[in-house]
Coordinates of C-alpha atoms and ligand atoms in Angstrom, one line a residue:
M280 CA 85.7 37.7 69.0
N281 CA 87.1 34.7 67.2
Y282 CA 85.7 33.9 63.7
I283 CA 85.2 30.3 64.8
E284 CA 82.5 31.4 67.2
L285 CA 80.5 32.8 64.3
V286 CA 81.2 29.7 62.3
E287 CA 79.8 27.6 65.1
L288 CA 76.7 29.7 64.9
Y289 CA 76.4 29.2 61.2
E290 CA 76.6 25.4 61.7
K291 CA 73.9 25.4 64.4
I292 CA 71.4 27.6 62.5
S293 CA 71.8 25.7 59.3
K294 CA 71.0 22.5 61.1
T295 CA 67.5 23.5 62.2
S296 CA 64.6 24.8 60.3
K297 CA 62.9 26.2 63.4
R298 CA 62.9 29.9 63.3
L299 CA 62.7 30.4 67.0
E300 CA 65.6 28.0 67.6
K301 CA 67.7 30.0 65.1
T302 CA 66.7 33.2 66.9
H303 CA 67.8 31.6 70.2
Y304 CA 71.3 30.8 68.8
V305 CA 71.8 34.2 67.3
S306 CA 70.7 35.9 70.4
K307 CA 73.1 33.8 72.5
L308 CA 76.0 35.0 70.4
L309 CA 74.9 38.6 70.4
K310 CA 74.8 38.5 74.2
K311 CA 78.5 37.7 74.2
T312 CA 79.4 40.2 71.5
P313 CA 81.3 43.4 72.6
I314 CA 79.7 46.6 71.4
Q315 CA 82.6 47.4 69.1
E316 CA 82.0 44.2 67.1
L317 CA 78.3 44.2 67.2
E318 CA 77.6 45.8 63.8
D319 CA 80.2 43.6 62.0
L320 CA 78.8 40.5 63.5
I321 CA 75.2 41.3 62.6
L322 CA 76.2 41.8 59.0
L323 CA 78.2 38.7 58.8
I324 CA 75.5 36.5 60.3
R325 CA 73.6 37.1 57.0
G326 CA 76.7 37.0 54.9
K327 CA 76.8 40.7 54.3
I328 CA 79.7 43.2 54.8
Y329 CA 77.8 46.5 54.5
P330 CA 74.3 47.5 55.5
E331 CA 71.6 46.9 53.0
W332 CA 71.5 50.5 51.6
D333 CA 75.2 50.5 50.8
E334 CA 76.0 49.5 47.2
K335 CA 79.4 48.0 47.9
K336 CA 79.4 44.3 47.5
I337 CA 82.2 41.7 47.9
G338 CA 82.3 41.0 44.2
V339 CA 84.4 37.8 44.1
S340 CA 83.9 35.2 41.4
S341 CA 83.9 31.5 42.1
K342 CA 86.8 31.2 39.8
L343 CA 88.9 33.4 42.1
V344 CA 88.0 31.4 45.1
I345 CA 89.0 28.3 43.3
K346 CA 92.4 29.9 42.5
A347 CA 92.8 30.8 46.2
I348 CA 92.0 27.2 47.3
N349 CA 94.6 26.1 44.8
K350 CA 97.2 28.4 46.2
T351 CA 96.4 27.4 49.7
T352 CA 96.2 23.6 49.3
G353 CA 98.2 22.9 46.1
V354 CA 95.3 21.0 44.7
S355 CA 94.9 21.8 40.9
D356 CA 92.1 24.0 39.6
K357 CA 90.8 21.0 37.7
E358 CA 90.6 18.8 40.7
I359 CA 88.9 21.5 42.7
E360 CA 86.3 21.9 40.0
E361 CA 85.7 18.2 39.9
N362 CA 85.1 18.3 43.7
W363 CA 82.8 21.2 43.2
K364 CA 80.7 19.2 40.7
K365 CA 80.5 16.3 43.1
L366 CA 79.8 18.3 46.3
G367 CA 77.8 21.0 44.6
D368 CA 79.0 23.8 46.9
L369 CA 82.3 25.7 46.9
G370 CA 82.3 26.0 50.7
D371 CA 82.1 22.3 51.1
V372 CA 84.9 21.9 48.6
A373 CA 87.1 24.3 50.6
R374 CA 86.4 22.5 53.8
H375 CA 87.1 19.1 52.3
L376 CA 90.3 20.1 50.6
L377 CA 91.7 22.1 53.5
S378 CA 91.0 19.2 55.9
Q379 CA 93.1 16.9 53.6
K380 CA 96.0 19.3 53.7
R381 CA 98.6 17.5 55.8
Q382 CA 101.1 20.3 56.4
E383 CA 99.9 23.0 58.7
S384 CA 101.3 26.4 58.2
L385 CA 103.8 27.2 60.9
F386 CA 102.6 30.7 61.4
K387 CA 98.9 30.0 61.4
R388 CA 96.9 32.2 63.7
D389 CA 93.3 32.4 64.9
L390 CA 91.1 34.4 62.7
I391 CA 89.1 37.1 64.4
V392 CA 85.8 38.5 63.2
K393 CA 87.2 42.1 62.9
E394 CA 90.0 41.0 60.6
V395 CA 87.9 38.8 58.5
I396 CA 85.4 41.5 57.7
K397 CA 88.2 43.9 57.1
S398 CA 89.6 41.6 54.5
F399 CA 86.2 41.2 52.9
R400 CA 85.8 44.9 52.7
K401 CA 89.3 45.3 51.2
L402 CA 88.2 42.9 48.5
S403 CA 85.2 45.1 47.6
D404 CA 87.5 48.1 47.4
Q405 CA 89.9 46.4 44.9
Q406 CA 89.2 47.5 41.4
G407 CA 91.0 47.9 38.1
L408 CA 94.4 46.8 37.0
G409 CA 96.2 44.3 39.2
S410 CA 93.2 44.0 41.4
V411 CA 92.8 40.3 40.7
D412 CA 96.3 39.5 42.1
Q413 CA 95.5 41.7 45.1
K414 CA 92.2 39.9 45.7
L415 CA 93.8 36.5 45.3
S416 CA 96.4 37.3 48.0
I417 CA 93.8 38.6 50.4
I418 CA 91.7 35.5 50.0
S419 CA 94.7 33.2 50.3
E420 CA 95.8 34.9 53.4
L421 CA 92.4 34.2 54.9
L422 CA 92.3 30.6 53.9
V423 CA 95.9 29.9 55.1
N424 CA 94.8 30.8 58.6
A425 CA 91.4 29.2 58.5
T426 CA 90.4 25.9 59.9
P427 CA 88.6 23.7 57.3
L428 CA 85.2 24.7 58.8
E429 CA 86.1 28.4 58.7
A430 CA 87.2 28.0 55.1
K431 CA 83.7 26.7 54.3
Y432 CA 82.0 29.8 55.4
I433 CA 84.6 32.2 54.2
S434 CA 84.2 30.7 50.7
R435 CA 80.5 30.8 50.9
T436 CA 80.5 34.5 52.0
L437 CA 82.9 35.4 49.3
V438 CA 80.6 34.1 46.5
D439 CA 77.6 35.5 48.3
N440 CA 76.0 32.2 48.9
L441 CA 76.0 31.7 52.7
R442 CA 72.9 29.5 52.8
V443 CA 72.4 29.1 56.5
G444 CA 68.7 30.2 56.3
V445 CA 68.6 33.3 58.5
G446 CA 66.1 35.9 57.4
K447 CA 65.7 39.5 58.5
G448 CA 63.0 38.4 61.0
V449 CA 65.4 36.2 62.9
I450 CA 67.9 39.0 63.3
R451 CA 65.2 41.5 64.4
D452 CA 63.8 39.1 67.0
A453 CA 67.3 38.1 68.2
I454 CA 68.1 41.7 68.8
I455 CA 65.0 42.1 70.9
W456 CA 65.7 38.9 72.8
T457 CA 69.2 40.1 73.5
Y458 CA 68.7 43.6 74.7
L459 CA 65.3 43.4 76.3
G460 CA 66.2 40.7 78.7
G461 CA 65.6 43.1 81.5
E462 CA 62.2 44.4 80.4
I463 CA 60.7 41.0 79.6
D464 CA 62.2 37.7 80.4
I465 CA 62.5 35.8 77.1
K466 CA 63.4 32.2 77.4
Y467 CA 63.3 29.8 74.6
D468 CA 61.8 26.4 75.3
F469 CA 63.4 23.8 73.1
E470 CA 60.8 21.2 73.7
K471 CA 57.8 23.4 72.9
N472 CA 59.7 25.4 70.4
D473 CA 58.2 28.6 71.8
I474 CA 59.0 31.5 74.1
E475 CA 56.7 31.6 77.1
L476 CA 55.2 35.0 77.7
D477 CA 52.1 35.9 79.7
T478 CA 49.5 38.0 78.0
N479 CA 50.9 41.2 79.4
D480 CA 54.4 40.5 78.3
R481 CA 53.2 39.3 74.9
E482 CA 51.6 42.7 74.4
K483 CA 54.7 44.5 75.5
Y484 CA 56.7 42.3 73.2
N485 CA 54.6 43.1 70.2
E486 CA 54.8 46.8 70.9
I487 CA 58.6 46.6 71.1
L488 CA 58.7 44.5 67.9
K489 CA 56.8 47.2 66.0
K490 CA 59.2 49.8 67.2
I491 CA 62.3 47.8 66.2
Q492 CA 60.8 46.9 62.8
H493 CA 60.1 50.6 62.2
A494 CA 63.6 51.6 63.2
Y495 CA 64.9 49.0 60.7
D496 CA 62.5 50.1 58.0
I497 CA 63.8 53.7 58.1
T498 CA 67.5 52.9 58.5
N499 CA 67.9 49.5 56.8
D500 CA 70.7 48.8 59.2
F501 CA 70.3 46.2 61.9
G502 CA 73.7 46.9 63.3
L503 CA 72.8 50.5 64.0
V504 CA 69.5 49.4 65.5
A505 CA 71.2 46.8 67.8
K506 CA 73.9 49.3 68.9
T507 CA 71.3 52.0 69.6
L508 CA 69.1 49.6 71.6
K509 CA 72.1 48.4 73.6
L510 CA 73.4 51.8 74.4
E511 CA 70.3 53.9 74.6
G512 CA 67.4 51.6 75.0
L513 CA 64.0 52.0 73.4
N514 CA 64.3 55.8 73.9
G515 CA 67.2 55.8 71.5
I516 CA 65.3 53.7 69.0
S517 CA 62.5 56.2 68.8
K518 CA 65.0 58.9 68.0
L519 CA 66.5 57.2 65.0
K520 CA 65.7 59.1 61.9
M521 CA 65.7 58.5 58.2
E522 CA 68.3 60.3 56.3
V523 CA 68.3 61.9 52.9
G524 CA 70.7 59.8 50.9
K525 CA 69.9 56.5 52.5
P526 CA 67.0 54.6 51.0
I527 CA 64.2 53.5 53.2
N528 CA 61.8 50.6 52.8
V529 CA 58.8 51.5 50.6
M530 CA 55.2 51.0 51.7
L531 CA 53.4 48.1 50.1
F532 CA 49.8 47.7 49.2
P533 CA 47.6 44.6 49.7
K534 CA 44.9 43.9 47.1
A535 CA 41.3 44.7 47.2
K536 CA 38.6 42.7 45.4
D537 CA 36.6 45.6 44.0
V538 CA 35.8 49.3 44.5
N539 CA 33.5 48.5 47.5
D540 CA 36.0 46.3 49.1
A541 CA 38.6 49.1 48.7
F542 CA 36.3 51.6 50.4
D543 CA 35.7 49.2 53.2
I544 CA 39.4 48.8 53.8
V545 CA 40.6 52.4 53.5
G546 CA 37.4 54.3 54.5
K547 CA 35.4 57.1 52.8
P548 CA 36.2 59.4 51.1
A549 CA 39.4 57.9 49.6
A550 CA 42.0 59.0 47.1
F551 CA 41.9 56.9 43.8
E552 CA 45.1 57.1 41.8
Y553 CA 46.2 55.6 38.5
K554 CA 48.4 52.6 39.1
Y555 CA 51.3 53.1 36.7
D556 CA 53.2 50.1 35.4
G557 CA 56.8 51.2 35.6
F558 CA 59.8 51.2 37.9
R559 CA 59.4 52.3 41.5
T560 CA 61.9 55.1 42.3
Q561 CA 62.7 56.7 45.5
I562 CA 64.1 60.2 45.1
H563 CA 66.4 61.9 47.6
K564 CA 67.0 65.5 47.0
T565 CA 69.2 67.8 49.0
G566 CA 70.1 71.1 47.4
D567 CA 71.4 70.3 44.0
I568 CA 72.2 66.7 44.8
V569 CA 69.5 64.2 43.6
T570 CA 69.9 60.5 44.2
L571 CA 67.6 57.8 42.8
F572 CA 67.1 54.4 44.4
S573 CA 65.2 51.3 43.2
R574 CA 62.9 49.6 45.6
R575 CA 65.8 47.2 46.2
F576 CA 68.0 50.1 47.2
E577 CA 70.2 50.1 44.1
N578 CA 71.5 53.5 43.3
V579 CA 70.2 54.2 39.8
T580 CA 71.0 57.9 39.6
L581 CA 73.4 57.6 36.7
Q582 CA 70.9 55.5 34.7
F583 CA 68.1 58.0 34.7
P584 CA 69.7 61.4 33.9
E585 CA 66.4 62.9 32.7
I586 CA 64.8 62.2 36.1
V587 CA 67.6 63.9 37.9
K588 CA 67.3 66.9 35.6
A589 CA 63.5 67.2 36.0
V590 CA 63.7 66.9 39.8
K591 CA 66.3 69.6 40.0
K592 CA 64.3 71.9 37.8
N593 CA 60.7 71.2 38.9
V594 CA 60.8 70.1 42.6
K595 CA 60.8 73.2 44.7
A596 CA 62.3 71.8 47.9
E597 CA 65.7 72.2 49.4
E598 CA 65.4 68.8 50.9
C599 CA 62.9 66.0 50.4
I600 CA 62.4 62.3 49.8
L601 CA 59.8 61.3 47.1
D602 CA 58.1 58.1 46.2
A603 CA 57.3 57.7 42.5
E604 CA 56.9 55.4 39.5
A605 CA 59.0 56.0 36.4
V606 CA 57.0 55.0 33.4
G607 CA 58.5 54.4 29.9
I608 CA 57.1 56.7 27.2
D609 CA 57.4 55.9 23.5
P610 CA 59.0 59.1 22.1
K611 CA 57.2 58.6 18.8
T612 CA 53.7 57.8 19.9
G613 CA 53.8 59.3 23.4
K614 CA 52.2 56.1 24.6
N615 CA 53.3 54.1 27.7
L616 CA 56.1 51.6 27.0
P617 CA 55.9 48.1 28.6
F618 CA 58.0 47.7 31.7
Q619 CA 60.5 45.4 30.0
K620 CA 61.7 48.2 27.7
I621 CA 62.8 50.5 30.5
S622 CA 64.0 47.6 32.7
Q623 CA 67.0 47.5 30.4
R624 CA 68.0 50.9 31.6
I625 CA 68.3 49.9 35.3
K626 CA 71.6 48.1 35.1
R627 CA 73.0 49.9 32.1
K628 CA 76.6 51.2 32.5
Y629 CA 77.3 52.5 29.0
D630 CA 75.4 54.4 26.2
I631 CA 73.2 55.8 28.9
E632 CA 72.3 58.9 27.0
K633 CA 71.5 56.9 23.9
I634 CA 69.1 54.5 25.6
A635 CA 67.6 57.4 27.6
K636 CA 66.6 58.9 24.3
Q637 CA 65.2 55.7 23.0
F638 CA 63.2 54.8 26.1
P639 CA 62.6 58.0 28.0
V640 CA 60.6 58.0 31.2
E641 CA 58.0 60.2 32.8
L642 CA 58.1 60.4 36.5
N643 CA 54.8 60.0 38.3
I644 CA 55.2 61.2 41.9
F645 CA 52.7 59.7 44.3
D646 CA 54.1 60.4 47.8
I647 CA 56.5 62.4 49.9
L648 CA 58.3 60.9 52.9
S649 CA 60.4 63.8 54.2
Y650 CA 60.4 67.5 53.6
K651 CA 62.8 70.2 54.8
G652 CA 64.6 67.6 56.9
E653 CA 61.5 66.5 58.7
S654 CA 60.0 63.1 58.5
L655 CA 56.4 63.0 57.1
L656 CA 55.9 59.3 57.9
Q657 CA 53.4 60.2 60.7
T658 CA 51.7 62.8 58.6
K659 CA 48.4 62.0 57.0
F660 CA 48.3 61.3 53.3
K661 CA 46.0 64.2 52.6
K662 CA 48.6 66.6 53.9
R663 CA 51.4 64.8 52.2
R664 CA 49.7 65.2 48.8
E665 CA 49.1 68.9 49.6
I666 CA 52.8 69.4 50.1
L667 CA 53.4 67.6 46.8
N668 CA 50.9 69.8 45.0
A669 CA 52.8 72.8 46.4
I670 CA 56.3 71.8 45.5
V671 CA 56.1 70.0 42.2
E672 CA 55.8 72.0 39.0
E673 CA 54.3 69.5 36.6
E674 CA 55.6 69.1 33.1
E675 CA 53.9 66.6 30.8
K676 CA 56.1 63.7 29.7
S677 CA 58.7 64.6 32.2
I678 CA 57.5 65.0 35.8
V679 CA 53.9 64.8 37.0
L680 CA 51.9 63.9 40.0
A681 CA 49.9 60.7 40.0
K682 CA 46.5 61.3 38.6
Q683 CA 44.1 61.4 41.5
L684 CA 40.4 61.5 42.3
I685 CA 39.1 62.0 45.8
T686 CA 35.6 60.7 46.2
N687 CA 33.2 58.8 48.3
D688 CA 31.0 58.0 45.4
E689 CA 31.1 54.4 44.2
K690 CA 30.0 55.3 40.7
K691 CA 32.6 58.0 40.2
A692 CA 35.3 55.7 41.6
Q693 CA 34.2 53.0 39.2
E694 CA 34.4 55.4 36.3
F695 CA 37.9 56.5 37.3
Y696 CA 39.0 52.9 37.5
A697 CA 37.6 52.2 34.0
K698 CA 39.4 55.3 32.7
A699 CA 42.7 54.1 34.2
L700 CA 42.3 50.7 32.5
K701 CA 41.3 52.3 29.2
N702 CA 44.4 54.5 29.4
G703 CA 46.4 51.3 29.6
E704 CA 47.3 51.5 33.2
E705 CA 47.5 48.4 35.4
G706 CA 44.6 49.6 37.6
V707 CA 44.2 52.0 40.5
M708 CA 45.6 52.5 44.0
V709 CA 43.0 53.5 46.6
K710 CA 44.5 55.4 49.5
S711 CA 43.2 56.4 52.9
L712 CA 43.3 60.2 53.3
E713 CA 44.1 59.7 56.9
G714 CA 46.8 57.1 56.4
I715 CA 50.3 57.5 57.6
Y716 CA 53.3 56.1 55.6
K717 CA 54.3 52.8 56.9
P718 CA 57.5 51.6 55.3
G719 CA 57.7 48.0 54.4
A720 CA 54.2 47.1 55.5
R721 CA 51.2 45.9 53.7
V722 CA 48.7 47.7 55.9
G723 CA 45.3 49.0 55.0
Y724 CA 46.4 52.6 54.4
G725 CA 46.2 51.9 50.7
V726 CA 45.1 49.0 48.5
K727 CA 45.5 48.1 44.8
L728 CA 42.8 47.2 42.4
K729 CA 43.7 45.3 39.3
S730 CA 41.4 43.8 36.8
I731 CA 43.2 40.6 36.1
M732 CA 43.9 37.7 38.4
E733 CA 46.7 39.0 40.6
P734 CA 49.9 37.7 39.2
L735 CA 52.3 36.2 41.8
D736 CA 55.9 37.0 42.5
L737 CA 57.6 33.6 42.9
V738 CA 61.2 32.4 43.1
I739 CA 62.7 29.8 40.8
V740 CA 64.1 26.9 42.8
A741 CA 64.7 24.2 40.2
G742 CA 64.6 23.7 36.5
E743 CA 64.6 21.1 33.7
Y744 CA 66.4 20.9 30.4
G745 CA 64.3 20.9 27.3
E746 CA 64.4 18.5 24.3
G747 CA 64.7 18.8 20.5
K748 CA 65.5 22.3 19.4
R749 CA 65.4 23.4 22.9
S750 CA 67.9 20.9 24.2
G751 CA 70.8 22.6 26.1
Y752 CA 68.4 25.2 27.4
L753 CA 66.4 25.1 30.7
T754 CA 62.8 25.2 29.6
S755 CA 60.7 24.4 32.8
F756 CA 61.1 26.2 36.0
Y757 CA 59.9 25.1 39.4
L758 CA 58.5 27.9 41.5
A759 CA 58.2 28.5 45.2
C760 CA 56.4 30.9 47.6
E761 CA 57.4 31.7 51.1
D762 CA 56.2 30.2 54.3
N763 CA 57.7 31.6 57.5
G764 CA 61.2 31.8 56.1
E765 CA 60.9 28.5 54.2
L766 CA 60.3 28.1 50.5
R767 CA 57.4 25.9 49.4
E768 CA 56.9 24.8 45.8
I769 CA 53.7 25.7 44.1
G770 CA 54.1 24.8 40.4
K771 CA 56.2 24.7 37.3
V772 CA 56.2 27.2 34.5
S773 CA 57.4 26.9 30.9
T774 CA 54.8 29.0 29.0
G775 CA 55.5 32.7 28.3
L776 CA 59.2 32.4 27.6
K777 CA 60.1 33.1 24.0
E778 CA 62.3 31.7 21.2
L779 CA 63.4 35.0 19.8
E780 CA 64.9 38.0 21.7
E781 CA 62.7 40.5 20.0
E782 CA 59.7 38.8 21.5
G783 CA 60.8 39.1 25.1
I784 CA 62.7 36.9 27.6
T785 CA 64.0 33.8 25.9
F786 CA 64.8 30.3 27.1
K787 CA 68.4 31.1 26.3
K788 CA 68.5 34.3 28.4
M789 CA 66.8 32.5 31.3
T790 CA 69.3 29.6 31.1
E791 CA 72.2 32.1 31.1
L792 CA 70.8 33.9 34.1
I793 CA 70.3 30.6 36.0
M794 CA 73.5 28.7 35.2
P795 CA 75.7 30.5 37.9
L796 CA 73.0 29.6 40.4
V797 CA 72.8 25.9 39.8
S798 CA 73.6 24.1 43.0
K799 CA 73.0 20.5 41.9
N800 CA 72.7 18.6 38.6
E801 CA 70.6 15.5 38.5
G802 CA 70.4 14.5 34.8
K803 CA 67.9 16.7 33.1
F804 CA 67.0 18.3 36.4
V805 CA 68.9 21.0 38.2
K806 CA 68.5 22.6 41.6
I807 CA 68.8 26.3 41.6
K808 CA 69.9 28.7 44.3
P809 CA 66.7 30.7 45.0
Q810 CA 67.5 34.2 43.7
I811 CA 65.5 34.8 40.5
V812 CA 62.1 36.2 41.2
I813 CA 59.6 36.2 38.4
E814 CA 56.1 37.4 37.9
V815 CA 53.7 34.6 37.1
G816 CA 50.2 34.7 35.7
Y817 CA 47.7 31.8 36.0
E818 CA 44.1 31.0 35.5
E819 CA 43.3 29.6 38.9
I820 CA 44.8 28.4 42.1
Q821 CA 44.0 24.8 43.0
K822 CA 44.6 22.6 46.0
S823 CA 47.2 20.0 45.2
I824 CA 49.3 17.3 46.8
N825 CA 51.9 17.5 44.1
Y826 CA 53.7 20.4 45.7
D827 CA 54.7 21.0 49.3
S828 CA 52.8 24.3 49.5
G829 CA 49.6 22.3 49.1
F830 CA 48.6 24.5 46.1
A831 CA 49.2 24.4 42.4
L832 CA 48.7 27.0 39.7
R833 CA 46.5 26.2 36.7
F834 CA 48.0 27.3 33.4
P835 CA 50.9 29.2 34.9
R836 CA 52.7 31.6 32.5
F837 CA 55.9 33.6 32.8
L838 CA 55.0 37.4 32.7
R839 CA 58.3 39.1 33.6
L840 CA 61.6 39.0 35.4
R841 CA 61.4 40.7 38.7
I842 CA 65.1 40.5 39.6
D843 CA 65.6 44.3 39.5
E844 CA 62.7 44.9 41.7
K845 CA 62.1 42.1 44.2
E846 CA 64.2 40.0 46.4
V847 CA 63.4 36.5 47.6
E848 CA 62.1 38.1 50.8
D849 CA 59.5 40.0 48.8
I850 CA 57.9 37.0 47.1
N851 CA 54.3 36.1 47.7
T852 CA 53.6 34.1 50.9
I853 CA 51.5 31.0 51.4
D854 CA 49.0 33.3 53.2
D855 CA 48.7 35.5 50.1
I856 CA 48.0 32.3 48.1
E857 CA 45.5 31.0 50.6
M858 CA 43.7 34.4 50.4
L859 CA 43.6 34.4 46.6
Y860 CA 42.4 30.8 46.7
N861 CA 39.5 31.8 49.0
Q862 CA 38.8 35.0 47.1
Q863 CA 38.3 33.1 43.8
R864 CA 35.9 30.9 45.6
G865 CA 34.0 34.0 46.7
K866 CA 35.0 33.6 50.4
Ligands
AMP5 P1 52.4 45.6 42.9 O1 53.8 45.7 42.5 O2 51.5 45.0 42.0 O3 52.3 45.1 44.3 O4 51.9 47.1 43.1 C1 52.5 48.1 43.9 C2 53.4 49.0 43.0 O5 52.6 49.8 42.2 C3 54.2 50.0 43.8 O6 55.3 49.3 44.3 C4 54.5 51.0 42.8 O7 55.7 50.7 42.2 C5 53.4 50.9 41.8 N1 52.5 52.1 41.6 C6 52.1 52.6 40.5 N2 51.3 53.7 40.6 C7 51.2 53.9 42.0 C8 50.6 54.9 42.8 N3 49.8 55.8 42.2 N4 50.7 54.8 44.1 C9 51.5 53.8 44.7 N5 52.1 52.9 44.0 C10 52.0 52.9 42.6

């Protein structure tokens, strides 16, 4: 397939905000895609070159892309940068400058998808001495053969800023529309912006959707899901398995109002567990090999050597996948450390042993997803915990099971909750004994109970420069929540950030993090590529016409950075906010 066909898709989907219309365009292209190219195409549609669980990234700086544009067009770096400032997007700059280039290369050939992704992958493999030159020649080779429009999307993919607005849901639905054309006839109606299905087909569709979502949740690989569906149908999909070594989506928990509400949702008796405030860790063990993943699938094995050691020593299973929370422990006092302290360990590449001694962690295991090569996702929680009891040899301050109380007694539950809070935990998790493990979903198999007003995870979409001693730093940040694939603003935060590093996250640090993501400068105001997720506390949620979400936060304050834990897709939705708004009004 020619790359230009994919580029035409990018253009079409970025011009509409309608999710179903986007799905229609993606599905149309998938229908034309030969099986050998399917996986590559599905990755590229979202600007990726490897499946989610794979750590390899393209890793090209804007600077290098500028150099490549210079090499291809002859326009100076300085002029390219000026254009960049003016247009605000490197892809648009590439397009503009390539279209001005008068002389066409004599040997220009059509780019094909296979070749383009191969070049992208070569870039991710280049490391070390001389790699910059190698990278430059790979990018220039692509640009020389590209049309201006192709150059726009090549550049954007290179700097990991595709911005065509296609979420995972669109890909999932497009896969269904493409390969289930036989089972149910799915036709998109442009006028109504809907697919017309009768009740029967709608039910069938929802069933299929659940199966496809599940297949994705355990493989994190839409290419594999699409290929399997095309070749083996739904039968093949139900045979897809999670694999030790490949992270799977973790189960999420909605919030309950109080102990009674928690019992209502999960049933009686229920398992109450301490809700530890740490770092969610998925542990894959096979023989002597232990691999640790963050909830965003980053491989953090090297960063937490003490966990690896403890799992090897104390987990008596040849093969298993565990779900756990790693909690920082102060080596002097033995008390829990705030999350910010151990968060420094997540990306650490040097002095790992030193910082491990300074901020050691205790692993609190709360679930098991696979044992002896068999999936436990359909196994009841009660049984899963029994397996954990049998295979984990607890060792205080190193590796323990989440503290648990099984009860149907409200008073006992309340006491346990109070004890958790007294102990400095965030609250409790309340889990259904009969519940299965549902990756990725916020279903009622478990709920969380926290004492404070639920903080929100929101993404920063814009900022403002400060004045006086804070001039030169961004000091106010506009926040957005998610609404069906769109971002909606809900407020502006400036409280909670610090002046001094010892005190926490500073304005300076925040400004440094944000600068590479600025997409537009308008005086004191900057627009920011939505990537930085933060946790925000507040006093109250109010209705408001000031923000396009229709809500505003009263006294918002920055609590912590969530960039190592949450992606934009994980932020709170407008529905969450509506629910919290109603809850606080006692509805
Ligand atoms: P939240 O991040 O507030 O939505 O709360 C859910 C998180 O609590 C999970 O992602 C885990 O990282 C963490 N957690 C702490 N203790 C437990 C536990 N006992 N069971 C499940 N999750 C827990």
